[in-house]
XYZ file of C-alpha atoms in Angstrom:
413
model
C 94.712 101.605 100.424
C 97.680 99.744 99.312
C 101.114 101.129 100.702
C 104.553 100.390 100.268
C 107.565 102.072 102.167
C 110.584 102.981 100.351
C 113.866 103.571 102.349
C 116.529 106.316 100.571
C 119.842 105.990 101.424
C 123.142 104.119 100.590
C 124.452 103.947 104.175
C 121.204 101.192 105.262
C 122.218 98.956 102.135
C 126.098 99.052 103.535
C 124.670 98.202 106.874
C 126.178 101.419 108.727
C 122.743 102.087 110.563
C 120.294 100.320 111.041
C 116.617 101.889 109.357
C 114.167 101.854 112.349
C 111.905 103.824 110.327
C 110.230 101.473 108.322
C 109.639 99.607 111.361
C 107.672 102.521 112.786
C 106.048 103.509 109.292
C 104.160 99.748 109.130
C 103.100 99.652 112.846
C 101.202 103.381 112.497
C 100.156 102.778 108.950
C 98.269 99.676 109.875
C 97.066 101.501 112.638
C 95.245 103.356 110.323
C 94.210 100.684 107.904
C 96.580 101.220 105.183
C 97.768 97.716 104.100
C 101.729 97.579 103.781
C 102.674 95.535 100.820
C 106.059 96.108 100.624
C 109.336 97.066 101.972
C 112.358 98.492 99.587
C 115.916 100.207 100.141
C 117.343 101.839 97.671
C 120.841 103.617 97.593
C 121.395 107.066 96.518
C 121.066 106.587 92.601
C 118.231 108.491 90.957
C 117.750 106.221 88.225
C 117.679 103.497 90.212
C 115.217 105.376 92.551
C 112.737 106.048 89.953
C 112.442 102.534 88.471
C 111.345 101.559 91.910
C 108.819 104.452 92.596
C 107.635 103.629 89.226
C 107.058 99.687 90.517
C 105.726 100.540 93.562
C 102.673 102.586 91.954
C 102.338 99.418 89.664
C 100.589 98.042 93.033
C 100.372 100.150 95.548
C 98.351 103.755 95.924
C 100.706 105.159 98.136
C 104.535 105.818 98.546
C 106.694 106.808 101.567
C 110.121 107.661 101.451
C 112.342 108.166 104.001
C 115.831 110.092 103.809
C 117.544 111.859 100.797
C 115.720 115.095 101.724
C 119.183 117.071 102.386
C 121.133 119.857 101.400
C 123.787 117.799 99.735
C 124.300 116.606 95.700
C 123.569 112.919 96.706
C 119.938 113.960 98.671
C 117.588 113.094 95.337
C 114.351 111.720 97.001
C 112.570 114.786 96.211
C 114.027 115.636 92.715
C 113.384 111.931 91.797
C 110.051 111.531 93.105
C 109.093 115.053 91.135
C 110.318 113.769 87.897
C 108.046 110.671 88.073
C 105.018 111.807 88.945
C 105.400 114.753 86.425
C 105.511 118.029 88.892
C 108.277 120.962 88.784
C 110.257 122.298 91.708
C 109.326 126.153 92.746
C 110.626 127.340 95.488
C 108.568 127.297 99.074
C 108.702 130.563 100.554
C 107.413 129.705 103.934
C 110.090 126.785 103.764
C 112.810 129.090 102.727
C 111.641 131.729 105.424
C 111.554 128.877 108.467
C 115.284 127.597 106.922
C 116.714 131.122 107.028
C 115.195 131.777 110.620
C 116.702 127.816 111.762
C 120.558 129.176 110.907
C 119.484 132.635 112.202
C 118.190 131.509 115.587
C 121.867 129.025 115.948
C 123.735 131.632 115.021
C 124.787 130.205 111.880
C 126.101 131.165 108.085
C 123.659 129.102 105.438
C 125.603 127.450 102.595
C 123.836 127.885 99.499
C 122.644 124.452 98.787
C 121.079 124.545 101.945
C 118.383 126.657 99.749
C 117.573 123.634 97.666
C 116.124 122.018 100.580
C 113.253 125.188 99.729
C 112.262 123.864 96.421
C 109.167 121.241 96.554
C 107.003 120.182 93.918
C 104.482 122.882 92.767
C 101.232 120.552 93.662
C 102.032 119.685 96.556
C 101.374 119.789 100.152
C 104.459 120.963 102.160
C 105.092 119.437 105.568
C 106.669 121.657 107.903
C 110.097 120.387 109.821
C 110.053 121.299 113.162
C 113.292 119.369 114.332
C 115.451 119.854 111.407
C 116.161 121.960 107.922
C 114.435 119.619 104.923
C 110.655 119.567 104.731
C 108.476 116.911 103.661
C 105.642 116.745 101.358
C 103.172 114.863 100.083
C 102.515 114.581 96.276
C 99.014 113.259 94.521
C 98.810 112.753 91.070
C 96.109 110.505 89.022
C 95.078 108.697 92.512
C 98.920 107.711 93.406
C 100.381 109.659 96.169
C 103.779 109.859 97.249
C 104.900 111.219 100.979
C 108.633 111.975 101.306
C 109.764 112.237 105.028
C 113.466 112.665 106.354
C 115.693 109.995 107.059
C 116.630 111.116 110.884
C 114.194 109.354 112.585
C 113.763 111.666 114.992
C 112.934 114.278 112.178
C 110.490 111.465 110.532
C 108.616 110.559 113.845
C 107.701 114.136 114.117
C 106.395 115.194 110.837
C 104.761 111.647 110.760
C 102.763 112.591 113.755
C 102.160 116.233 112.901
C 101.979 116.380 109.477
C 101.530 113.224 107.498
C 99.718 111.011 109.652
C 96.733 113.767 109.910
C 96.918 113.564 106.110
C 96.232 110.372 105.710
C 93.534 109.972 108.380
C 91.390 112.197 105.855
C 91.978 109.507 103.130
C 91.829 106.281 105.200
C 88.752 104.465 104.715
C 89.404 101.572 107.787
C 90.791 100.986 111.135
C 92.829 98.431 111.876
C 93.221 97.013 115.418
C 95.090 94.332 116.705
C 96.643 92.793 119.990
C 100.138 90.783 120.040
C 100.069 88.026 122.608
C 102.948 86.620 124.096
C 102.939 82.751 125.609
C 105.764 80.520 126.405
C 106.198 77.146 127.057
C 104.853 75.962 123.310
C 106.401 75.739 120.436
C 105.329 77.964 117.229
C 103.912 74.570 115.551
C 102.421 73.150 118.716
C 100.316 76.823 119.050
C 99.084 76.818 115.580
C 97.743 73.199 115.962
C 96.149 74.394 119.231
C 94.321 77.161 117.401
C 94.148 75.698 113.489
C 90.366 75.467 113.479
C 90.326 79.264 114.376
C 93.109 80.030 111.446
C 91.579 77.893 108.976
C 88.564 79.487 109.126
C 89.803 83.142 109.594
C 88.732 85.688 107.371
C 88.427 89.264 110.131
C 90.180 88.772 112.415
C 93.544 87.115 111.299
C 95.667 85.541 113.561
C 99.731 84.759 112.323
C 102.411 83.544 115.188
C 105.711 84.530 115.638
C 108.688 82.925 116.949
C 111.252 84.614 118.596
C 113.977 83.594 121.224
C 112.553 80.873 122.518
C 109.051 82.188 122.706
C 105.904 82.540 120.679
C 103.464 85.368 119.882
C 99.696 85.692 117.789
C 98.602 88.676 116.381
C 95.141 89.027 116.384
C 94.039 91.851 113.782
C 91.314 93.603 112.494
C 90.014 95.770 110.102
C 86.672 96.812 110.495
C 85.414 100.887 109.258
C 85.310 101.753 113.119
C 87.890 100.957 115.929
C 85.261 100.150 118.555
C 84.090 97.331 116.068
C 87.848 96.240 115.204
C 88.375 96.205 119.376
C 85.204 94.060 119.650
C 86.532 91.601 117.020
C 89.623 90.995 118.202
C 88.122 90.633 121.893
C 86.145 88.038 121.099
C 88.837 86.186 119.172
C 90.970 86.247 122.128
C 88.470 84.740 124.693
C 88.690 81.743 121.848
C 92.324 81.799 121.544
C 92.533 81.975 125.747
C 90.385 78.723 125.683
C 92.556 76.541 123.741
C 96.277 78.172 125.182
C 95.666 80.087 127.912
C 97.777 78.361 129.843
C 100.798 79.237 127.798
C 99.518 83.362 127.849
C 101.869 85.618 130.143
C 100.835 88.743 128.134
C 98.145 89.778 126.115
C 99.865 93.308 125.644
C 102.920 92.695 124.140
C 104.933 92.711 127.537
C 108.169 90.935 127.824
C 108.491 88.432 130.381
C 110.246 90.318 132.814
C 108.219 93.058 132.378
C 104.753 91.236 133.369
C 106.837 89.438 136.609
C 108.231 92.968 137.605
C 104.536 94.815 137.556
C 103.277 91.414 139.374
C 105.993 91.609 141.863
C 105.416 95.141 142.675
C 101.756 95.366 142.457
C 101.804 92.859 145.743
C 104.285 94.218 147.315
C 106.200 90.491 147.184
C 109.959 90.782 147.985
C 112.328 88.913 145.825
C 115.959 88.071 145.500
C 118.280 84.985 143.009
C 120.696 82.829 143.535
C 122.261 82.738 139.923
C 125.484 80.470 138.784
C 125.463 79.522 135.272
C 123.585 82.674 134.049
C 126.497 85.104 136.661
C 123.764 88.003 136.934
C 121.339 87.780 133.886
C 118.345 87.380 135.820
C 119.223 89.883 138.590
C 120.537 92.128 135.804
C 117.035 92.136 133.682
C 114.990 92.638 136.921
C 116.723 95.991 137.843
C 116.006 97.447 134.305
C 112.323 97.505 135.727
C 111.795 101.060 137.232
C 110.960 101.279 141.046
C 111.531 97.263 140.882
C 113.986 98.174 144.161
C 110.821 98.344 146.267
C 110.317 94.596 146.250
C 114.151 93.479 144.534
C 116.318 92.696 147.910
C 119.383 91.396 146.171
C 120.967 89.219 143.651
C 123.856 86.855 144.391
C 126.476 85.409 141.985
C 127.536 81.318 143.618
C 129.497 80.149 140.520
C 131.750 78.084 142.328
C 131.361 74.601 145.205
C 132.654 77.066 147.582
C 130.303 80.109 147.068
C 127.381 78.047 146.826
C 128.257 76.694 150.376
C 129.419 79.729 151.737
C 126.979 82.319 150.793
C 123.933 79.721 150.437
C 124.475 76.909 153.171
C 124.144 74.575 150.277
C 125.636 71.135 151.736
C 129.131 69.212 150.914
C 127.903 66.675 150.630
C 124.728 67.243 148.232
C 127.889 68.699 145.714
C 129.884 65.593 146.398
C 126.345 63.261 146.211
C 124.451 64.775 143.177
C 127.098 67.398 141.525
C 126.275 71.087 141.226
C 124.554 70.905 138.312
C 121.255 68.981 139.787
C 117.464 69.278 141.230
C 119.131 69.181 144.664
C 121.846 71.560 144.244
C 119.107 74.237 142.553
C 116.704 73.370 145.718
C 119.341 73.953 148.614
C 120.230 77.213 146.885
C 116.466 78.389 146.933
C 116.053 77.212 150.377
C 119.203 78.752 151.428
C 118.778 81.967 150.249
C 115.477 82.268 151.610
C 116.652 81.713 154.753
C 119.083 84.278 154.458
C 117.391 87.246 153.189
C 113.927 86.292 154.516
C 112.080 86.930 150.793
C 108.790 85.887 149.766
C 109.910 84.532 146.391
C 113.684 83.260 146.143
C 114.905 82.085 142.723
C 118.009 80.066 142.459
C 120.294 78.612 138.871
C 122.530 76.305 138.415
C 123.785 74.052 135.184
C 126.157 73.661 132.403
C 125.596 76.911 129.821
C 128.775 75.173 127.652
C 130.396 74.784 125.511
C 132.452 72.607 127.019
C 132.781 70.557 130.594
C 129.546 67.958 129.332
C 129.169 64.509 130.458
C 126.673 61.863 129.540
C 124.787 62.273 132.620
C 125.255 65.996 132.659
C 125.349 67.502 128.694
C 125.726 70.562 127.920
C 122.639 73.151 128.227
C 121.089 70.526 130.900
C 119.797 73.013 133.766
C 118.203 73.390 137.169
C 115.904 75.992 138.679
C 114.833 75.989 142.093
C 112.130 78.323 143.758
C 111.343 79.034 147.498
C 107.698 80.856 148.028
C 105.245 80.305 150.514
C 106.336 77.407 151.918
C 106.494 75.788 148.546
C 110.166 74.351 147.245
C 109.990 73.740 143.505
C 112.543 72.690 140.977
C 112.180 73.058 137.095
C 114.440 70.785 135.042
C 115.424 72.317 131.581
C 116.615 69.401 129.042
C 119.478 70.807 126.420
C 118.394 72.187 122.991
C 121.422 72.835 121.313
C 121.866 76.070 121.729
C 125.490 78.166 122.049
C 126.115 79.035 125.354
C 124.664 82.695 125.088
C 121.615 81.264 124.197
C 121.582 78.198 126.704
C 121.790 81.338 129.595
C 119.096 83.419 127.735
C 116.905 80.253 127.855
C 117.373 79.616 131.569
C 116.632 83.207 132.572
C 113.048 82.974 130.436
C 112.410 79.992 132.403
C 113.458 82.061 135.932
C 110.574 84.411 135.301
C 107.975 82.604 133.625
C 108.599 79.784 136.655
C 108.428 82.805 139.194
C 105.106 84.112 137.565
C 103.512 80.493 137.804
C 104.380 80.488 140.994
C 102.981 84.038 141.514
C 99.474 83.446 140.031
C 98.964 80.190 141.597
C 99.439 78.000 138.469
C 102.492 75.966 139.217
């Protein structure tokens, strides 16, 4: 089945939200095997509406809308998508009778063109709204079928998993399964060469990567008529993707970074705590976003200046005055320091020049240092500028604080 998923609604073209839904829509409809071709938004216009449900059918079997459902003159979704498909509006008692009991129960007068929200298309199959006034419905006609859902997406999850997603598990003839992995440390191009011989000759599973803030992911998908066989497809493309960049794999679940180093951290009990200057609290900031992560997080410390590094680190004069404060000594003496002063396992320490201005020849900008103390092991990671602004050259070095820490963790570095 061929899908496409049509957002309604002029605010999303003038940018004033931003449409989640069709986000959700493709992730549960390929979940189910239904191949999204498309993705459209459309303002509130009818005629412009019903040249693209009209386009959409040229292709596609299926329709979903989201939004335009409303009581008000510019909610036309459901008008619109009656009018193509050739259906009338009668009115829905048992939508009517839930509306009327919604205002009753909040204690509330209802406007009369709340009652159009009643009215749905005589052959079709009325989905119940359990966290708002419009309903939703799902209209088949000559093998096309359109689904109209709200645009609230809290109102959309819900019918989606109550109403419409039951639906279409009677119709779907598939299962599609797939695992996102996350790796870092190679480039988008460097991990397709890795694996070419595997996406050259793909036909089920597929494999695609993704590149996104300065790391990479592969999708490994399948569809196959049963999920046990679409699991045992993509299993067995992953032990061949693990043999040529395993290496690179933090996550073969989709995790983020800090995610993966916080369950590691916590599921041996291994006490942690940063020494951060150039990134002033990113890396301490993203580790206490992990729930219970205060079991094993002892503290994070900002050194941005000479002075603070000295003071609250022990990091010498005359290493500063020697190498500068941006170097593989500096980052070392902060690790080693702060180890010594809050006694944890793994101690993380930053320093380096985020930009954009204060570079020298010997020390550009985005040229950074990151020093580790664990088990008697004192390691320094150099990281070489890449141009980035200075948000990003802080981003990058707090990536490199975990994945570093999670090498370190595992044995690998």
């Amino acid at each position: 089945m061929r899908s496409t998923i049509l957002s309604v609604g002029t605010e999303i073209l003038f940018g004033e939200i931003v449409n989640t839904n069709t986000v959700f829509l493709s992730q549960q409809l390929q979940q189910l095997g239904i191949d999204v071709m498309y993705h459209h938004t459309v303002g509130d216009n009818s005629g412009r509406l019903a040249d693209l449900i009209k386009l959409c059918f040229e292709d596609c079997d299926l329709v979903i809308t989201t939004g335009g459902l409303g009581p008000t003159q510019d909610d036309l979704t459901k008008e619109t998508a009656c009018r193509v498909l050739g259906d009338e509006l009668v009115l829905h008692q048992p939508s009517m009778d839930a509306l009327e009991a919604r205002f009753q129960k909040f204690g509330r007068p209802m406007t009369e063109n709340n009652r159009k929200q009643a009215y749905l298309p005589s052959k079709s199959t009325a989905f119940p709204n359990d966290c708002g006034t419009a309903p939703g419905f799902a209209l088949e006609v000559d093998g096309k079928c359109i689904i109209c859902l709200p645009g609230p997406p809290h109102e959309m999850k819900d019918m989606w998993e109550k109403q419409a997603k039951p639906f279409l598990e009677k119709k779907a003839d598939a299962v599609i399964f797939s695992k996102m992995i996350r790796t870092f440390g190679i480039g988008e191009s460097a991990l397709e060469t890795a694996i070419l011989d595997l996406v050259d000759g793909q036909t089920d599973p597929t494999l695609a990567t993704y590149a996104k803030n300065g790391q990479c992911s592969l999708r490994i998908a399948s569809k196959r008529k049963t999920r046990e066989e679409a699991e045992a497809a993509v299993a067995e493309m992953l032990v061949k993707v693990q043999e040529r960049v395993g290496e690179y794999i933090y996550s073969t679940e989709d995790e983020e970074l800090f995610d993966v180093l916080g369950k590691k951290l916590l599921e041996n009990n291994i006490s942690i705590a940063c020494a951060e200057s150039c990134t002033g609290g990113l890396f301490a900031g993203g580790l206490t976003d992990i729930p219970g992560i205060s079991q094993v997080f002892d503290r994070g410390i900002v050194t941005y200046t000479n002075r603070a590094k000295m003071e609250e680190l022990g990091v010498k004069g005359e290493t500063l005055e020697t190498y500068d404060a941006v170097s593989e000594q500096t980052a070392k003496e902060m690790a080693a320091g702060l180890q010594k002063k809050t006694g944890c396992r793994l101690c993380l320490s930053v320093t380096g020049n985020a930009g954009p201005g204060g570079g020298t020849e010997e020390r550009p900008v985005g040229l950074m240092f990151i020093g580790a103390a664990f088990d008697g092991k004192l390691v320094c990671r150099r990281l070489d500028p890449r141009g980035r602004d200075r948000s990003g050259n802080r981003r990058w070095a707090v990536l490199n604080m975990c994945e570093l820490a999670l090498r370190l963790l595992e044995g690998r570095e």
